[in-house]
Coordinates of C-alpha atoms in Angstrom, one line a residue:
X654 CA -75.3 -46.3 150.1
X655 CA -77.1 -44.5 147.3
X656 CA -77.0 -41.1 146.5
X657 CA -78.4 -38.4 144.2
X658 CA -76.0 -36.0 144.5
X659 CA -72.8 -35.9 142.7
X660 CA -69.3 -36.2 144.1
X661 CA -67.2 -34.8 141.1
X662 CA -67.6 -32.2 138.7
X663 CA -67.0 -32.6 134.5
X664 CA -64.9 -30.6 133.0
X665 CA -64.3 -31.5 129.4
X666 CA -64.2 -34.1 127.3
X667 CA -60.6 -35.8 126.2
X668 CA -60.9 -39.1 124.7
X669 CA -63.5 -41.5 123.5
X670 CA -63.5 -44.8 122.0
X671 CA -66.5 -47.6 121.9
X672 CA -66.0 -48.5 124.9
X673 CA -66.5 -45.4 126.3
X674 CA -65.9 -41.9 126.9
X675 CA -63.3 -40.0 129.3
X676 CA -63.3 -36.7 131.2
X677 CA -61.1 -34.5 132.8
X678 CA -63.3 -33.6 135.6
X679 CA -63.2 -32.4 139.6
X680 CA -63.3 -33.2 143.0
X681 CA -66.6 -31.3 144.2
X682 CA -65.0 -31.2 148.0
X683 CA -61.1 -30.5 147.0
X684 CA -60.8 -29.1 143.1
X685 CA -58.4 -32.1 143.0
X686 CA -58.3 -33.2 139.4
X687 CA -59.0 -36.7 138.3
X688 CA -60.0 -38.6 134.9
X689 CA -63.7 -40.3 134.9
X690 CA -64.3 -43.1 132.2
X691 CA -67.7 -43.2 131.9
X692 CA -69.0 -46.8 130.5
X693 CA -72.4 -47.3 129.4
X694 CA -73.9 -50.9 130.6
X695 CA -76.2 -51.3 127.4
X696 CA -74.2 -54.5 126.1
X697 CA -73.1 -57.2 127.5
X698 CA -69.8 -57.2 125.5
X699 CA -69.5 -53.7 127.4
X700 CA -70.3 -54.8 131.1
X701 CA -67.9 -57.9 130.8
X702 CA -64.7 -54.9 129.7
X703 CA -65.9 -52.7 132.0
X704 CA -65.8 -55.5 134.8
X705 CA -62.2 -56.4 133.8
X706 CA -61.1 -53.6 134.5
X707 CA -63.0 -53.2 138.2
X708 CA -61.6 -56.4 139.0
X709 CA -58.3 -55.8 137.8
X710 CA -57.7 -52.3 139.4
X711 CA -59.9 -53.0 142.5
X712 CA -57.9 -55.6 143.8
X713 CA -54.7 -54.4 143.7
X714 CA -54.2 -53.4 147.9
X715 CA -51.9 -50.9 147.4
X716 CA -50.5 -48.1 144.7
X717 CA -47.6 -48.1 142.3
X718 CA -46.2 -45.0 140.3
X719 CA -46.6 -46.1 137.1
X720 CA -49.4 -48.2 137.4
X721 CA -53.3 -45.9 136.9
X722 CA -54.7 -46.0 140.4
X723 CA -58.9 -46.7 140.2
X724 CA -59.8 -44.0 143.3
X725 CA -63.7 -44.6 143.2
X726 CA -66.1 -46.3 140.9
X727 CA -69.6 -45.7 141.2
X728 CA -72.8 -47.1 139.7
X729 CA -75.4 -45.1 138.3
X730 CA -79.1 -46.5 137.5
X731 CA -81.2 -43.5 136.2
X732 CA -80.6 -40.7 138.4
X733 CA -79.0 -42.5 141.5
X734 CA -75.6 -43.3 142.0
X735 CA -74.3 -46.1 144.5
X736 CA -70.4 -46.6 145.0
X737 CA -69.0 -50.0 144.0
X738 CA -66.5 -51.8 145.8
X739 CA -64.4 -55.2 145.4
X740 CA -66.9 -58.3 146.4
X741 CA -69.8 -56.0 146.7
X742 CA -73.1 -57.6 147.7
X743 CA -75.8 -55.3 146.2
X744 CA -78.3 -56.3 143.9
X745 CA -77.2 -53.9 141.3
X746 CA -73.7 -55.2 140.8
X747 CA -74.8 -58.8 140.8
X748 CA -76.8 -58.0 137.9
X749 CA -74.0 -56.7 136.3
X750 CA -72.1 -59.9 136.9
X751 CA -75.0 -61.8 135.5
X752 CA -75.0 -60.0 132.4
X753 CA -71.3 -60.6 131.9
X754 CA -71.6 -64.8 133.0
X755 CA -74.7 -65.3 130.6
X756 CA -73.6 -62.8 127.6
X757 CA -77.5 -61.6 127.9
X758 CA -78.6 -58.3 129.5
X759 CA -79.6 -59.5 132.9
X760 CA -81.4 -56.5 134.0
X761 CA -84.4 -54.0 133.7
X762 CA -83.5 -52.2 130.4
X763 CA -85.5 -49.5 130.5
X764 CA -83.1 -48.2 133.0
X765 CA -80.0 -46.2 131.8
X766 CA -77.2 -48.2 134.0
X767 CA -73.3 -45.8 133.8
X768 CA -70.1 -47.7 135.3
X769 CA -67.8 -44.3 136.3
X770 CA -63.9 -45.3 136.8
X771 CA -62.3 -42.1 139.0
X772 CA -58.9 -42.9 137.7
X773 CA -55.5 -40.7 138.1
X774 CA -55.4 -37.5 135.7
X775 CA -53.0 -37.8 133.0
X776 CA -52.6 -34.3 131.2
X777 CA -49.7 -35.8 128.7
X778 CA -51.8 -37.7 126.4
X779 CA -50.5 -41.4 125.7
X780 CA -47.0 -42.6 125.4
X781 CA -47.7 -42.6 121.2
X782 CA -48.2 -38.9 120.9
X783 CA -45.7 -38.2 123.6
X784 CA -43.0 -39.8 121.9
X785 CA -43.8 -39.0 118.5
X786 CA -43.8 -35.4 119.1
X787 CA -40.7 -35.4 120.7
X788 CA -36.9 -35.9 119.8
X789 CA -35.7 -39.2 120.4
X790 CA -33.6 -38.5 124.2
X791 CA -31.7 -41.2 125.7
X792 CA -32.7 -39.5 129.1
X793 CA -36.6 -40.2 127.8
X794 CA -35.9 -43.6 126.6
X795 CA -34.1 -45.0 129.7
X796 CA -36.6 -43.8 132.0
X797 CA -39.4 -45.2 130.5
X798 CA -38.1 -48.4 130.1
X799 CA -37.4 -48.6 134.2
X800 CA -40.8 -47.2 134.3
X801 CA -42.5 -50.1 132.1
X802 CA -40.2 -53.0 133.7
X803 CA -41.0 -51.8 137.4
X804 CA -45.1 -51.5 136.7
X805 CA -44.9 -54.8 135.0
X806 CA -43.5 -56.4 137.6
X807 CA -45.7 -54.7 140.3
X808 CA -48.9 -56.2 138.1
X809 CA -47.5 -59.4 137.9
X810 CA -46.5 -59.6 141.8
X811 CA -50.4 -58.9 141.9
X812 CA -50.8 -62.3 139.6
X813 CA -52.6 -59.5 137.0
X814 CA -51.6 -60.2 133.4
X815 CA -52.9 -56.8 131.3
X816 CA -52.9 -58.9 128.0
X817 CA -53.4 -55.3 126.0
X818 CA -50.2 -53.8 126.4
X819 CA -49.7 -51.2 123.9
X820 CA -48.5 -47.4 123.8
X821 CA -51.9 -46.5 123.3
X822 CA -52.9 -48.3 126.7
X823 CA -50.0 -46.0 128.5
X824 CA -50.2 -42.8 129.9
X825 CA -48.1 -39.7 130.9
X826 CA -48.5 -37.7 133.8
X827 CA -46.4 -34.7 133.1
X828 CA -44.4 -33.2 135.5
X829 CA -40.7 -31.3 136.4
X830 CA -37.7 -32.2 138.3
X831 CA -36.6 -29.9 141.2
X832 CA -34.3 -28.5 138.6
X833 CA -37.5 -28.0 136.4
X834 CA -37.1 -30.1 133.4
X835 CA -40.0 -32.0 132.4
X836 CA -40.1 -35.5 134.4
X837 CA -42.8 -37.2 132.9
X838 CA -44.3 -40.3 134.6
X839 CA -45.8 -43.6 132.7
X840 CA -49.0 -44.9 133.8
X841 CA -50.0 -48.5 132.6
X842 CA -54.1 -48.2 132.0
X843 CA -56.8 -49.9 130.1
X844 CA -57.5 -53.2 132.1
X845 CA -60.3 -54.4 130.3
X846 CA -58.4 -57.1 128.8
X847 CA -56.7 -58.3 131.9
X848 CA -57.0 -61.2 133.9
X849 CA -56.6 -61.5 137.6
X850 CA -55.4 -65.1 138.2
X851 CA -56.4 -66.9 141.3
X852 CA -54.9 -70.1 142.9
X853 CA -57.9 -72.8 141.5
X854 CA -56.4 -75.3 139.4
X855 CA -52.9 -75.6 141.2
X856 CA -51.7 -77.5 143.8
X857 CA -52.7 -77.6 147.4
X858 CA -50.2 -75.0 149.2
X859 CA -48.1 -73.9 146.0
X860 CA -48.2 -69.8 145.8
X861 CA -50.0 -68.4 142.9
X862 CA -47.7 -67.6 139.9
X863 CA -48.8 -65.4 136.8
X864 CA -46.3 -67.7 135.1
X865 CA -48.3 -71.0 136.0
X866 CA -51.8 -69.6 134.8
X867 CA -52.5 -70.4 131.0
X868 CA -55.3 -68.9 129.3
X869 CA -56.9 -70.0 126.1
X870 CA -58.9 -66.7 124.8
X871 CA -56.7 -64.6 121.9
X872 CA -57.1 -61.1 122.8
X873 CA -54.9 -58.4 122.6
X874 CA -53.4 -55.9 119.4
X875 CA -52.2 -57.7 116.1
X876 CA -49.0 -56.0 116.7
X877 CA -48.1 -56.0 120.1
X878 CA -49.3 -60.1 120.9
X879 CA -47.2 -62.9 121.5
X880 CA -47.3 -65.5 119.0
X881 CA -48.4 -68.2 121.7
X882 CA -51.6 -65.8 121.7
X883 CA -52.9 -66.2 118.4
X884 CA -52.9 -69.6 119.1
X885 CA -54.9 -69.1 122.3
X886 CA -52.4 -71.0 124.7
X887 CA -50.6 -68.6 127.2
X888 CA -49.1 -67.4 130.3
X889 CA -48.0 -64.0 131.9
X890 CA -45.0 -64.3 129.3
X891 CA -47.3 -62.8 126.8
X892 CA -46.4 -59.4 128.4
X893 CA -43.3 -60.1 128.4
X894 CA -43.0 -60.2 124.3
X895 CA -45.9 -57.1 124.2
X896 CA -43.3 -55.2 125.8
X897 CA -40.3 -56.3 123.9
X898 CA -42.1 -54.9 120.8
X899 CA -42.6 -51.3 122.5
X900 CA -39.2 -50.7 124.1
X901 CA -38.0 -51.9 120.8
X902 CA -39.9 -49.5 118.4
X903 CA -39.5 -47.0 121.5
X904 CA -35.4 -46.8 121.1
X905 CA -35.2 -47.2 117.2
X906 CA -38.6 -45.5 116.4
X907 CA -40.2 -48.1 114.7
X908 CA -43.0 -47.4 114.0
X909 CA -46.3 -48.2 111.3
X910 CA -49.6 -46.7 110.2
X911 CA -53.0 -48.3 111.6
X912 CA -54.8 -49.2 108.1
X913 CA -58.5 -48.0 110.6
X914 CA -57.3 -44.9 111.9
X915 CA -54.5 -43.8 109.4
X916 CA -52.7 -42.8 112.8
X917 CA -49.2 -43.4 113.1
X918 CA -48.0 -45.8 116.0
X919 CA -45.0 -47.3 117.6
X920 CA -44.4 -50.4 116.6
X921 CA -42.0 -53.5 115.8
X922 CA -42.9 -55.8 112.9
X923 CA -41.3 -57.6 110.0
X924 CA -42.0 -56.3 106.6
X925 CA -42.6 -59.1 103.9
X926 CA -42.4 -57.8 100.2
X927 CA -45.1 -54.8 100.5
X928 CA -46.8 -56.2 103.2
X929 CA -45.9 -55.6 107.3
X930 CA -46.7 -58.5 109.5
X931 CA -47.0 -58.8 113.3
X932 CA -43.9 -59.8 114.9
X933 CA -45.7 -62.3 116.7
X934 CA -47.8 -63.6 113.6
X935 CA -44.7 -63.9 111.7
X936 CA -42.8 -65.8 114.5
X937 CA -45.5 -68.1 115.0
X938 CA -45.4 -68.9 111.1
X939 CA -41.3 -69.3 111.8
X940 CA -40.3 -69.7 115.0
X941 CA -36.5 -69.6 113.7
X942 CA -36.7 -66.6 111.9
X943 CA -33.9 -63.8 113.4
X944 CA -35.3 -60.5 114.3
X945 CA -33.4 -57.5 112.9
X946 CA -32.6 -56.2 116.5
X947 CA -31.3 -53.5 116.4
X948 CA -32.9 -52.2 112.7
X949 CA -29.9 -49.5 112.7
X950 CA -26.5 -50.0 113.6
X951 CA -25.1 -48.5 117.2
X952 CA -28.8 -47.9 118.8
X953 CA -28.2 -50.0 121.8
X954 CA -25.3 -52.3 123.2
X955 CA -25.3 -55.8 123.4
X956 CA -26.9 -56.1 126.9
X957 CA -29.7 -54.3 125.3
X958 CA -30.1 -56.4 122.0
X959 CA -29.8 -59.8 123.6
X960 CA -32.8 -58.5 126.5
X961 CA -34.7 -58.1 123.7
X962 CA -33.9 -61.0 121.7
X963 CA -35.0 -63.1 124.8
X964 CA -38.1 -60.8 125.0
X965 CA -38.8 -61.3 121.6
X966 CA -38.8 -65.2 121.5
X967 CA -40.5 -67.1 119.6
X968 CA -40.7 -69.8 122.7
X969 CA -42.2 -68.1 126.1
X970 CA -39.9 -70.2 127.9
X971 CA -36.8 -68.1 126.4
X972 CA -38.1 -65.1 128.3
X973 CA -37.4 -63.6 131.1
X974 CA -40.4 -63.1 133.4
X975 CA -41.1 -59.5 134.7
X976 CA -39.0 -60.0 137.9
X977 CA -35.6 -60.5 136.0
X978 CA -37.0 -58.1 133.2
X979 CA -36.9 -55.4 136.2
X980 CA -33.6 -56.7 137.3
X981 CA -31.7 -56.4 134.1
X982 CA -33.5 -52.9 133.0
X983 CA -32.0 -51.3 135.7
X984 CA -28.4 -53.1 135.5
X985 CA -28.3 -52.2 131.7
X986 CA -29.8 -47.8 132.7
X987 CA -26.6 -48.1 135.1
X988 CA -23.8 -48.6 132.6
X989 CA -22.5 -46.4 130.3
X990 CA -23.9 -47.4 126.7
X991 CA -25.0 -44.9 123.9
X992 CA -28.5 -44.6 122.5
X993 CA -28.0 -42.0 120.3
X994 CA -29.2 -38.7 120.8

């Protein structure tokens, strides 16, 4: 069904990047607020993220906490607007597929073709600038690591593997207890990197597993990928280690500055003479190398420091996947154990 007239309202502008720009905008009918990623289809490069994501998001059949929840995604051609939906049929969407299978614009370019995302509103800014404005709190830290193991686990029970996890790529809702301290609430975004695995290639009968589905394109952040990714040989397990290095610069505030942006950023890594490498980069150079976990004596308790040794592992195998990563979060948030203040 197209239509010419609008269903949400922009407010104002609150983050853009190259792949595209991102409102805080309106419901026209309710006033409810919501955040709108608006994506311009002018590149192929930009269709195929953009896509990603939709496929990521879209077919997930039902809603987690800390995962961002896609609410409506509509495409616009000129001055028309048609709503998109998973395994959609119409001739515009197929010739967005196209574009992204050939690599080559696959449709009438004199036409200005949008991808909008209506995507939950998140009015805390990302989990960088959340945290690094902040004192560390063991309340804080705890939290988000249940937060981070449970959506990880949701996205893997949903054979998605986000291959881009990063604080940058998580978001904070803000909100307050009943007693009315702040309560803030993660939200895993950014799918444009992720891949939604499928059951081809595997046995007759044998249930899909994130775990069983190796991919062979590096992608991801220097600093937060596995070093079975820059090798371009991987599984699910590649989360696994991204998040090791962010709960890890998370409870001992590791953290670096990106030599692009000068912006300062959590981060694990291993420092070699003036130069900081990638954890996973350094591991995949020596796999037998010992991590420095913890950096600083009496920031976590054993529990705590062998997890992320076994997150941290130079051999995916060594992991745990997200399941028992979930598991052991929550046993090790239920004993007593000090973080520091």
């Amino acid at each position: 069904m197209v239509s010419s007239q609008p269903r949400y309202e922009l407010i104002q502008e609150v983050g853009r990047g190259s792949y595209g720009v991102v409102y805080e905008a309106a419901v026209r009918r309710t006033g409810a607020r919501v955040a709108v990623k608006k994506i311009r289809c002018h590149a192929p490069e930009n269709v195929e993220l953009a896509l990603r994501e939709f496929w990521a998001l879209s077919s997930i059949q039902s809603q987690h906490p800390n995962v961002i929840h896609l609410e409506d995604c509509v495409l616009q051609r000129d001055g028309l607007a048609q709503r998109m939906q998973h395994g959609c049929g119409s001739s515009l969407y197929l010739e967005l597929v196209e574009t992204s299978l050939k690599g080559e614009i696959a449709f009438d370019q004199r036409c200005a073709y949008y991808l909008w995302f209506v995507m939950d509103f998140c009015d805390g800014g990302d989990m960088n600038a959340y945290l690094l404005s902040r004192k560390p709190s063991r309340k804080t830290n705890t939290s988000f690591m249940l937060q981070l193991g449970s959506a990880l686990a949701f996205l893997h029970k949903n054979q998605i593997i986000h291959r881009d996890l990063k604080p940058d790529n998580i978001l904070i809702a803000q909100g307050c207890s009943p007693a009315g301290s702040p309560e803030p609430t993660l939200k895993v975004a950014d799918f444009g990197l992720s891949k939604v695995c499928s059951a081809s290639g595997l046995s007759p009968g044998e249930p899909v597993s994130v775990n069983k589905c190796f991919l062979s394109m590096a992608c991801g952040t220097d600093f937060y990928m596995a070093p079975e990714v820059w090798e371009g040989h991987y599984t699910a397990k590649a989360d696994i280690f991204a998040l090791g290095v962010i709960i890890w610069a998370m409870l001992e505030r590791i953290t670096f500055v990106d030599a692009e942006t000068q912006k300062e950023l959590l981060g694990s890594y291993v420092q070699q003479g003036s130069e900081i490498v990638p954890l996973g980069e350094a591991l995949l150079g020596n796999p037998r190398m010992e991590l420095p976990i913890p950096a600083r004596k009496k920031t976590m308790n054993p529990s705590m420091r062998q997890l992320l040794r076994e997150m941290l592992s130079a051999n995916p195998q060594e992991r745990p996947d997200a399941f028992e990563l979930e598991l052991r979060l929550v046993k090790i948030a239920c004993r007593e154990w000090d973080w520091g203040t």
